[in-house]
Each structure stands twice: as C-alpha cells, then as structure tokens.
mmCIF file of N, CA and C and ligand atoms in Angstrom:
data_model
loop_
_atom_site.group_PDB
_atom_site.id
_atom_site.type_symbol
_atom_site.label_atom_id
_atom_site.label_comp_id
_atom_site.label_asym_id
_atom_site.label_seq_id
_atom_site.Cartn_x
_atom_site.Cartn_y
_atom_site.Cartn_z
ATOM 1 N N MET A 862 -179.978 0.042 -20.438
ATOM 2 C CA MET A 862 -179.095 -0.947 -20.699
ATOM 3 C C MET A 862 -180.229 -2.248 -19.987
ATOM 4 N N ARG A 863 -179.810 -3.302 -20.897
ATOM 5 C CA ARG A 863 -180.816 -4.352 -20.763
ATOM 6 C C ARG A 863 -180.191 -5.580 -19.825
ATOM 7 N N ILE A 864 -178.926 -5.731 -19.558
ATOM 8 C CA ILE A 864 -178.327 -6.359 -18.742
ATOM 9 C C ILE A 864 -178.386 -6.102 -17.265
ATOM 10 N N LYS A 865 -178.502 -7.075 -16.437
ATOM 11 C CA LYS A 865 -178.886 -6.592 -15.164
ATOM 12 C C LYS A 865 -177.807 -7.355 -14.303
ATOM 13 N N LYS A 866 -177.813 -6.758 -12.742
ATOM 14 C CA LYS A 866 -176.884 -7.549 -11.831
ATOM 15 C C LYS A 866 -177.370 -8.984 -11.869
ATOM 16 N N GLY A 867 -176.597 -9.969 -11.896
ATOM 17 C CA GLY A 867 -176.890 -11.208 -11.459
ATOM 18 C C GLY A 867 -177.169 -12.198 -12.836
ATOM 19 N N ASP A 868 -177.299 -11.622 -13.936
ATOM 20 C CA ASP A 868 -177.210 -12.094 -14.954
ATOM 21 C C ASP A 868 -176.057 -12.945 -15.607
ATOM 22 N N GLN A 869 -176.385 -13.821 -16.411
ATOM 23 C CA GLN A 869 -175.381 -14.866 -16.830
ATOM 24 C C GLN A 869 -175.047 -14.257 -18.324
ATOM 25 N N VAL A 870 -173.842 -13.930 -18.714
ATOM 26 C CA VAL A 870 -173.497 -13.454 -20.051
ATOM 27 C C VAL A 870 -172.253 -14.174 -20.537
ATOM 28 N N LEU A 871 -172.524 -14.323 -21.685
ATOM 29 C CA LEU A 871 -171.286 -14.702 -22.617
ATOM 30 C C LEU A 871 -170.241 -13.320 -23.196
ATOM 31 N N ILE A 872 -169.089 -13.752 -23.037
ATOM 32 C CA ILE A 872 -168.303 -12.755 -23.400
ATOM 33 C C ILE A 872 -167.958 -12.811 -25.266
ATOM 34 N N ILE A 873 -168.405 -11.942 -25.979
ATOM 35 C CA ILE A 873 -168.012 -12.279 -27.377
ATOM 36 C C ILE A 873 -166.826 -11.300 -28.108
ATOM 37 N N LYS A 874 -166.335 -10.615 -27.075
ATOM 38 C CA LYS A 874 -165.160 -9.867 -27.651
ATOM 39 C C LYS A 874 -163.832 -9.925 -26.546
ATOM 40 N N GLY A 875 -162.986 -9.612 -27.063
ATOM 41 C CA GLY A 875 -161.798 -9.580 -26.263
ATOM 42 C C GLY A 875 -161.024 -10.882 -25.918
ATOM 43 N N LYS A 876 -160.144 -10.696 -24.998
ATOM 44 C CA LYS A 876 -159.336 -12.012 -24.385
ATOM 45 C C LYS A 876 -160.061 -12.953 -23.731
ATOM 46 N N ASP A 877 -161.273 -12.614 -23.199
ATOM 47 C CA ASP A 877 -162.160 -13.702 -22.602
ATOM 48 C C ASP A 877 -163.318 -14.354 -23.141
ATOM 49 N N LYS A 878 -162.995 -14.091 -24.628
ATOM 50 C CA LYS A 878 -164.035 -14.357 -25.768
ATOM 51 C C LYS A 878 -164.619 -15.777 -25.375
ATOM 52 N N LYS A 879 -165.768 -16.295 -25.460
ATOM 53 C CA LYS A 879 -166.452 -17.190 -25.258
ATOM 54 C C LYS A 879 -166.575 -17.930 -23.833
ATOM 55 N N LYS A 880 -166.039 -17.141 -22.884
ATOM 56 C CA LYS A 880 -166.328 -17.436 -21.546
ATOM 57 C C LYS A 880 -167.779 -16.894 -21.098
ATOM 58 N N LYS A 881 -168.406 -17.404 -20.085
ATOM 59 C CA LYS A 881 -169.464 -17.144 -19.415
ATOM 60 C C LYS A 881 -169.196 -16.592 -18.191
ATOM 61 N N GLY A 882 -169.762 -15.899 -17.679
ATOM 62 C CA GLY A 882 -169.644 -14.931 -16.151
ATOM 63 C C GLY A 882 -170.978 -14.484 -15.865
ATOM 64 N N LYS A 883 -170.771 -14.338 -14.441
ATOM 65 C CA LYS A 883 -172.085 -13.780 -13.694
ATOM 66 C C LYS A 883 -172.226 -12.201 -13.652
ATOM 67 N N VAL A 884 -172.859 -11.458 -13.898
ATOM 68 C CA VAL A 884 -172.604 -10.089 -13.713
ATOM 69 C C VAL A 884 -172.800 -9.408 -12.234
ATOM 70 N N ALA A 885 -171.479 -8.856 -11.955
ATOM 71 C CA ALA A 885 -171.305 -8.512 -10.360
ATOM 72 C C ALA A 885 -171.957 -7.042 -10.191
ATOM 73 N N ARG A 886 -171.689 -6.286 -11.388
ATOM 74 C CA ARG A 886 -172.190 -4.955 -11.160
ATOM 75 C C ARG A 886 -172.458 -4.278 -12.392
ATOM 76 N N THR A 887 -173.213 -3.261 -12.499
ATOM 77 C CA THR A 887 -173.515 -2.636 -13.682
ATOM 78 C C THR A 887 -173.138 -1.255 -13.658
ATOM 79 N N PHE A 888 -172.686 -0.914 -14.663
ATOM 80 C CA PHE A 888 -172.473 0.861 -14.892
ATOM 81 C C PHE A 888 -173.263 1.481 -15.900
ATOM 82 N N PRO A 889 -174.784 1.718 -15.767
ATOM 83 C CA PRO A 889 -175.389 2.372 -16.525
ATOM 84 C C PRO A 889 -174.767 3.592 -17.251
ATOM 85 N N LYS A 890 -174.225 4.434 -16.475
ATOM 86 C CA LYS A 890 -173.954 5.724 -17.269
ATOM 87 C C LYS A 890 -172.634 5.370 -18.196
ATOM 88 N N THR A 891 -171.782 4.475 -18.091
ATOM 89 C CA THR A 891 -170.799 4.282 -19.022
ATOM 90 C C THR A 891 -170.902 2.977 -19.814
ATOM 91 N N ASP A 892 -172.195 2.497 -19.785
ATOM 92 C CA ASP A 892 -172.423 1.422 -20.399
ATOM 93 C C ASP A 892 -171.352 0.026 -20.453
ATOM 94 N N LYS A 893 -170.920 0.003 -18.994
ATOM 95 C CA LYS A 893 -170.209 -0.957 -18.697
ATOM 96 C C LYS A 893 -170.413 -1.963 -17.725
ATOM 97 N N ILE A 894 -170.094 -3.209 -17.741
ATOM 98 C CA ILE A 894 -170.518 -4.226 -16.711
ATOM 99 C C ILE A 894 -169.112 -4.676 -16.020
ATOM 100 N N LEU A 895 -169.173 -5.295 -14.928
ATOM 101 C CA LEU A 895 -168.135 -6.044 -14.230
ATOM 102 C C LEU A 895 -168.406 -7.483 -13.905
ATOM 103 N N LEU A 896 -167.878 -8.771 -14.191
ATOM 104 C CA LEU A 896 -168.112 -9.905 -14.137
ATOM 105 C C LEU A 896 -167.268 -10.174 -13.185
ATOM 106 N N GLU A 897 -167.783 -11.250 -12.549
ATOM 107 C CA GLU A 897 -167.368 -11.779 -11.280
ATOM 108 C C GLU A 897 -165.775 -12.645 -11.994
ATOM 109 N N GLY A 898 -164.405 -12.267 -11.785
ATOM 110 C CA GLY A 898 -163.623 -12.952 -11.980
ATOM 111 C C GLY A 898 -163.013 -13.239 -13.564
ATOM 112 N N LEU A 899 -163.727 -12.147 -14.024
ATOM 113 C CA LEU A 899 -163.396 -12.407 -15.846
ATOM 114 C C LEU A 899 -162.818 -10.897 -16.114
ATOM 115 N N ASN A 900 -162.110 -10.936 -17.123
ATOM 116 C CA ASN A 900 -161.781 -9.633 -17.402
ATOM 117 C C ASN A 900 -160.743 -9.034 -16.793
ATOM 118 N N LEU A 901 -159.549 -9.817 -16.285
ATOM 119 C CA LEU A 901 -158.763 -9.814 -15.396
ATOM 120 C C LEU A 901 -157.427 -8.542 -15.849
ATOM 121 N N LYS A 902 -157.261 -7.567 -15.160
ATOM 122 C CA LYS A 902 -156.165 -6.927 -15.536
ATOM 123 C C LYS A 902 -155.247 -7.242 -14.432
ATOM 124 N N LYS A 903 -154.143 -6.903 -14.881
ATOM 125 C CA LYS A 903 -152.868 -6.838 -13.578
ATOM 126 C C LYS A 903 -152.390 -5.571 -13.229
ATOM 127 N N THR A 904 -152.365 -5.410 -12.054
ATOM 128 C CA THR A 904 -152.100 -4.033 -11.417
ATOM 129 C C THR A 904 -150.919 -4.210 -10.422
ATOM 130 N N HIS A 905 -150.048 -3.554 -10.664
ATOM 131 C CA HIS A 905 -149.055 -3.788 -9.643
ATOM 132 C C HIS A 905 -149.290 -2.960 -8.351
ATOM 133 N N LYS A 906 -149.072 -3.572 -7.167
ATOM 134 C CA LYS A 906 -149.756 -2.877 -5.918
ATOM 135 C C LYS A 906 -148.155 -2.473 -5.033
ATOM 136 N N ARG A 907 -148.209 -1.317 -4.707
ATOM 137 C CA ARG A 907 -147.012 -0.674 -4.386
ATOM 138 C C ARG A 907 -146.943 -1.032 -2.811
ATOM 139 N N PRO A 908 -145.536 -1.340 -2.218
ATOM 140 C CA PRO A 908 -145.633 -1.664 -0.749
ATOM 141 C C PRO A 908 -146.264 -0.208 -0.024
ATOM 142 N N ARG A 909 -146.845 -0.621 1.153
ATOM 143 C CA ARG A 909 -147.659 0.611 1.884
ATOM 144 C C ARG A 909 -146.709 0.452 3.023
ATOM 145 N N LYS A 910 -146.335 -0.618 3.587
ATOM 146 C CA LYS A 910 -145.512 -0.485 4.551
ATOM 147 C C LYS A 910 -144.164 -0.808 4.647
ATOM 148 N N GLU A 911 -143.323 -0.672 5.338
ATOM 149 C CA GLU A 911 -141.883 -0.796 5.113
ATOM 150 C C GLU A 911 -141.794 -2.267 5.383
ATOM 151 N N GLY A 912 -140.846 -2.813 4.790
ATOM 152 C CA GLY A 912 -140.842 -4.567 4.722
ATOM 153 C C GLY A 912 -141.779 -5.110 3.880
ATOM 154 N N GLU A 913 -142.715 -4.450 3.282
ATOM 155 C CA GLU A 913 -143.610 -4.798 2.642
ATOM 156 C C GLU A 913 -143.377 -5.476 1.180
ATOM 157 N N LYS A 914 -143.711 -6.267 0.443
ATOM 158 C CA LYS A 914 -143.041 -6.119 -0.834
ATOM 159 C C LYS A 914 -144.295 -5.631 -1.946
ATOM 160 N N GLY A 915 -143.845 -5.038 -2.988
ATOM 161 C CA GLY A 915 -144.945 -4.874 -4.170
ATOM 162 C C GLY A 915 -145.129 -5.963 -4.739
ATOM 163 N N GLN A 916 -146.529 -6.072 -5.131
ATOM 164 C CA GLN A 916 -146.962 -7.370 -5.798
ATOM 165 C C GLN A 916 -147.913 -7.285 -7.011
ATOM 166 N N VAL A 917 -148.010 -8.220 -7.767
ATOM 167 C CA VAL A 917 -148.704 -8.017 -9.036
ATOM 168 C C VAL A 917 -149.955 -8.713 -8.642
ATOM 169 N N VAL A 918 -151.361 -8.066 -8.658
ATOM 170 C CA VAL A 918 -152.450 -8.473 -8.426
ATOM 171 C C VAL A 918 -153.185 -8.378 -9.744
ATOM 172 N N GLU A 919 -154.328 -9.360 -9.787
ATOM 173 C CA GLU A 919 -155.175 -9.509 -10.907
ATOM 174 C C GLU A 919 -156.727 -8.928 -10.163
ATOM 175 N N ILE A 920 -156.827 -7.918 -11.118
ATOM 176 C CA ILE A 920 -158.354 -7.349 -10.659
ATOM 177 C C ILE A 920 -159.332 -7.737 -11.806
ATOM 178 N N ALA A 921 -160.786 -7.698 -11.448
ATOM 179 C CA ALA A 921 -161.661 -7.477 -12.524
ATOM 180 C C ALA A 921 -162.007 -6.207 -13.080
ATOM 181 N N ALA A 922 -161.660 -6.170 -14.304
ATOM 182 C CA ALA A 922 -161.923 -4.854 -14.816
ATOM 183 C C ALA A 922 -163.308 -4.642 -15.610
ATOM 184 N N PRO A 923 -164.053 -3.517 -15.529
ATOM 185 C CA PRO A 923 -165.432 -3.408 -16.198
ATOM 186 C C PRO A 923 -165.021 -3.778 -17.609
ATOM 187 N N LEU A 924 -166.127 -4.341 -17.989
ATOM 188 C CA LEU A 924 -165.997 -4.274 -19.846
ATOM 189 C C LEU A 924 -167.101 -3.735 -20.267
ATOM 190 N N ARG A 925 -167.276 -3.230 -21.760
ATOM 191 C CA ARG A 925 -168.030 -2.716 -22.426
ATOM 192 C C ARG A 925 -169.383 -3.813 -22.688
ATOM 193 N N VAL A 926 -170.683 -3.481 -22.237
ATOM 194 C CA VAL A 926 -171.985 -4.138 -22.419
ATOM 195 C C VAL A 926 -172.024 -4.538 -23.851
ATOM 196 N N ALA A 927 -171.466 -3.814 -24.686
ATOM 197 C CA ALA A 927 -171.670 -4.319 -26.092
ATOM 198 C C ALA A 927 -170.663 -5.738 -26.233
ATOM 199 N N SER A 928 -169.705 -5.967 -25.198
ATOM 200 C CA SER A 928 -168.836 -6.949 -25.763
ATOM 201 C C SER A 928 -169.271 -8.426 -25.031
ATOM 202 N N VAL A 929 -170.634 -8.379 -24.574
ATOM 203 C CA VAL A 929 -171.101 -9.443 -24.086
ATOM 204 C C VAL A 929 -172.409 -9.868 -24.560
ATOM 205 N N MET A 930 -173.267 -10.909 -24.340
ATOM 206 C CA MET A 930 -174.385 -11.357 -24.987
ATOM 207 C C MET A 930 -175.043 -11.883 -23.728
ATOM 208 N N PHE A 931 -176.231 -11.675 -23.373
ATOM 209 C CA PHE A 931 -177.227 -12.236 -22.410
ATOM 210 C C PHE A 931 -177.363 -13.714 -22.662
ATOM 211 N N VAL A 932 -177.218 -14.484 -21.548
ATOM 212 C CA VAL A 932 -177.382 -15.850 -21.833
ATOM 213 C C VAL A 932 -178.727 -16.307 -20.901
ATOM 214 N N CYS A 933 -179.747 -16.637 -21.779
ATOM 215 C CA CYS A 933 -180.964 -16.955 -21.108
ATOM 216 C C CYS A 933 -181.169 -17.992 -20.116
ATOM 217 N N PRO A 934 -181.548 -17.744 -18.891
ATOM 218 C CA PRO A 934 -181.540 -18.883 -17.976
ATOM 219 C C PRO A 934 -182.612 -20.165 -17.989
ATOM 220 N N LYS A 935 -183.576 -19.402 -18.980
ATOM 221 C CA LYS A 935 -184.439 -20.784 -19.473
ATOM 222 C C LYS A 935 -184.097 -21.656 -20.459
ATOM 223 N N CYS A 936 -183.608 -21.176 -21.734
ATOM 224 C CA CYS A 936 -183.090 -21.875 -22.683
ATOM 225 C C CYS A 936 -181.744 -22.053 -22.940
ATOM 226 N N GLY A 937 -180.824 -21.227 -22.040
ATOM 227 C CA GLY A 937 -179.418 -21.554 -22.112
ATOM 228 C C GLY A 937 -178.773 -20.996 -23.268
ATOM 229 N N GLN A 938 -179.454 -20.324 -24.014
ATOM 230 C CA GLN A 938 -178.890 -19.728 -25.115
ATOM 231 C C GLN A 938 -178.467 -18.219 -25.056
ATOM 232 N N ALA A 939 -177.433 -17.761 -25.859
ATOM 233 C CA ALA A 939 -177.041 -16.477 -25.841
ATOM 234 C C ALA A 939 -178.034 -15.982 -26.569
ATOM 235 N N ALA A 940 -178.796 -15.042 -26.221
ATOM 236 C CA ALA A 940 -180.014 -14.515 -26.928
ATOM 237 C C ALA A 940 -179.851 -12.925 -26.567
ATOM 238 N N ARG A 941 -180.771 -12.210 -27.454
ATOM 239 C CA ARG A 941 -180.960 -10.815 -27.516
ATOM 240 C C ARG A 941 -182.092 -10.695 -26.627
ATOM 241 N N LEU A 942 -182.392 -9.449 -25.744
ATOM 242 C CA LEU A 942 -183.485 -9.509 -25.069
ATOM 243 C C LEU A 942 -184.405 -8.193 -25.832
ATOM 244 N N GLY A 943 -185.646 -8.671 -25.397
ATOM 245 C CA GLY A 943 -186.823 -7.767 -25.923
ATOM 246 C C GLY A 943 -187.334 -7.316 -24.839
ATOM 247 N N TYR A 944 -188.675 -6.711 -24.976
ATOM 248 C CA TYR A 944 -189.343 -6.087 -23.959
ATOM 249 C C TYR A 944 -190.808 -6.359 -24.039
ATOM 250 N N VAL A 945 -191.608 -6.674 -23.017
ATOM 251 C CA VAL A 945 -192.948 -6.878 -22.924
ATOM 252 C C VAL A 945 -193.647 -5.853 -21.983
ATOM 253 N N VAL A 946 -194.777 -5.138 -22.477
ATOM 254 C CA VAL A 946 -195.336 -4.033 -21.398
ATOM 255 C C VAL A 946 -196.519 -5.007 -21.000
ATOM 256 N N LYS A 947 -196.642 -5.060 -19.805
ATOM 257 C CA LYS A 947 -197.951 -5.589 -19.215
ATOM 258 C C LYS A 947 -198.294 -4.553 -18.199
ATOM 259 N N GLY A 948 -199.320 -3.759 -18.562
ATOM 260 C CA GLY A 948 -199.794 -2.889 -17.676
ATOM 261 C C GLY A 948 -198.931 -1.914 -17.115
ATOM 262 N N GLU A 949 -198.457 -1.906 -15.999
ATOM 263 C CA GLU A 949 -197.592 -0.739 -15.419
ATOM 264 C C GLU A 949 -196.041 -1.427 -15.546
ATOM 265 N N SER A 950 -195.762 -2.622 -15.741
ATOM 266 C CA SER A 950 -194.488 -3.448 -15.801
ATOM 267 C C SER A 950 -194.073 -3.607 -17.076
ATOM 268 N N LYS A 951 -192.585 -3.451 -17.267
ATOM 269 C CA LYS A 951 -191.902 -3.761 -18.551
ATOM 270 C C LYS A 951 -191.167 -4.592 -18.162
ATOM 271 N N ASN A 952 -191.228 -5.896 -18.752
ATOM 272 C CA ASN A 952 -190.839 -7.354 -18.493
ATOM 273 C C ASN A 952 -189.743 -7.670 -19.754
ATOM 274 N N ARG A 953 -188.709 -8.257 -19.195
ATOM 275 C CA ARG A 953 -187.918 -8.561 -20.357
ATOM 276 C C ARG A 953 -188.081 -10.197 -20.735
ATOM 277 N N VAL A 954 -187.903 -10.039 -22.200
ATOM 278 C CA VAL A 954 -188.216 -11.431 -22.860
ATOM 279 C C VAL A 954 -187.074 -11.697 -23.662
ATOM 280 N N CYS A 955 -186.568 -13.186 -23.431
ATOM 281 C CA CYS A 955 -185.485 -13.793 -24.348
ATOM 282 C C CYS A 955 -186.114 -13.840 -25.869
ATOM 283 N N LYS A 956 -185.605 -13.419 -26.729
ATOM 284 C CA LYS A 956 -185.746 -13.463 -28.077
ATOM 285 C C LYS A 956 -185.975 -14.840 -28.576
ATOM 286 N N LYS A 957 -185.315 -15.738 -28.105
ATOM 287 C CA LYS A 957 -185.085 -17.049 -28.572
ATOM 288 C C LYS A 957 -186.209 -17.921 -27.943
ATOM 289 N N CYS A 958 -186.406 -18.032 -26.676
ATOM 290 C CA CYS A 958 -187.386 -19.020 -26.224
ATOM 291 C C CYS A 958 -188.913 -18.020 -25.942
ATOM 292 N N GLY A 959 -188.723 -16.657 -25.874
ATOM 293 C CA GLY A 959 -189.925 -15.848 -25.686
ATOM 294 C C GLY A 959 -190.251 -15.757 -24.244
ATOM 295 N N VAL A 960 -189.624 -16.518 -23.233
ATOM 296 C CA VAL A 960 -190.068 -16.516 -21.873
ATOM 297 C C VAL A 960 -189.495 -15.202 -21.281
ATOM 298 N N GLU A 961 -190.325 -14.842 -20.430
ATOM 299 C CA GLU A 961 -190.007 -13.706 -19.443
ATOM 300 C C GLU A 961 -188.548 -13.901 -18.435
ATOM 301 N N VAL A 962 -187.663 -12.995 -18.647
ATOM 302 C CA VAL A 962 -186.593 -13.511 -17.817
ATOM 303 C C VAL A 962 -186.451 -12.318 -16.603
HETATM 304 ZN ZN1 LIG B 1311 -184.686 -18.148 -23.581
#
C-alpha cells in the first residue's frame, strides 16, 4: 500500500466524495485506511448503566484505499505515486511534479 499514516488524501468514491482528509490509520492487510472525521457511520450506543440513555454516535469507519487518491503536499494535486530506488531506500514520488514525498 502506497498511502501512509499522516498523508493527505482525496476521497473519490462514496458519500464523502471530493472531500479531503488526513489518514489516521492504515490497515495494510485489508487495504483499508481510516480518515480523521470522515466516512462517518452512525452507530447506536446501548445504555451501559441504569438511567443512562442509548444514543446515536457517529464514528469514522475505515474505507478502501481504492476509494481515495493521494494528495501531494508539494504541488497540492491529487496524484498517483511512484517509487524511486536510491541505494538501499525506496522513496515515493509524486507522478505529477516528480518530487519525493
Ligand atoms: Zn506533486
């Protein structure tokens, strides 16, 4: 997976389409990512204690990495990522401006 934690991404599918967000977590095994405050799902919280009310809370749900595009911090465009190999390290590059990110 090319997206990393802390990356800025643009959602290209689903109800939050065209919104930008920051990656809070990545789940490489399932190819999913979690964005801060986006892709919210409503869940019903049951009362735990007596006298407490059940409530509807919104939590951020992970979404598929295929539903987002990386946003380059250098040129600000939604771009695909490539790799350049420099000796031992493999660095990501923005395919739009060619800068290592
Ligand atoms: Zn760029």
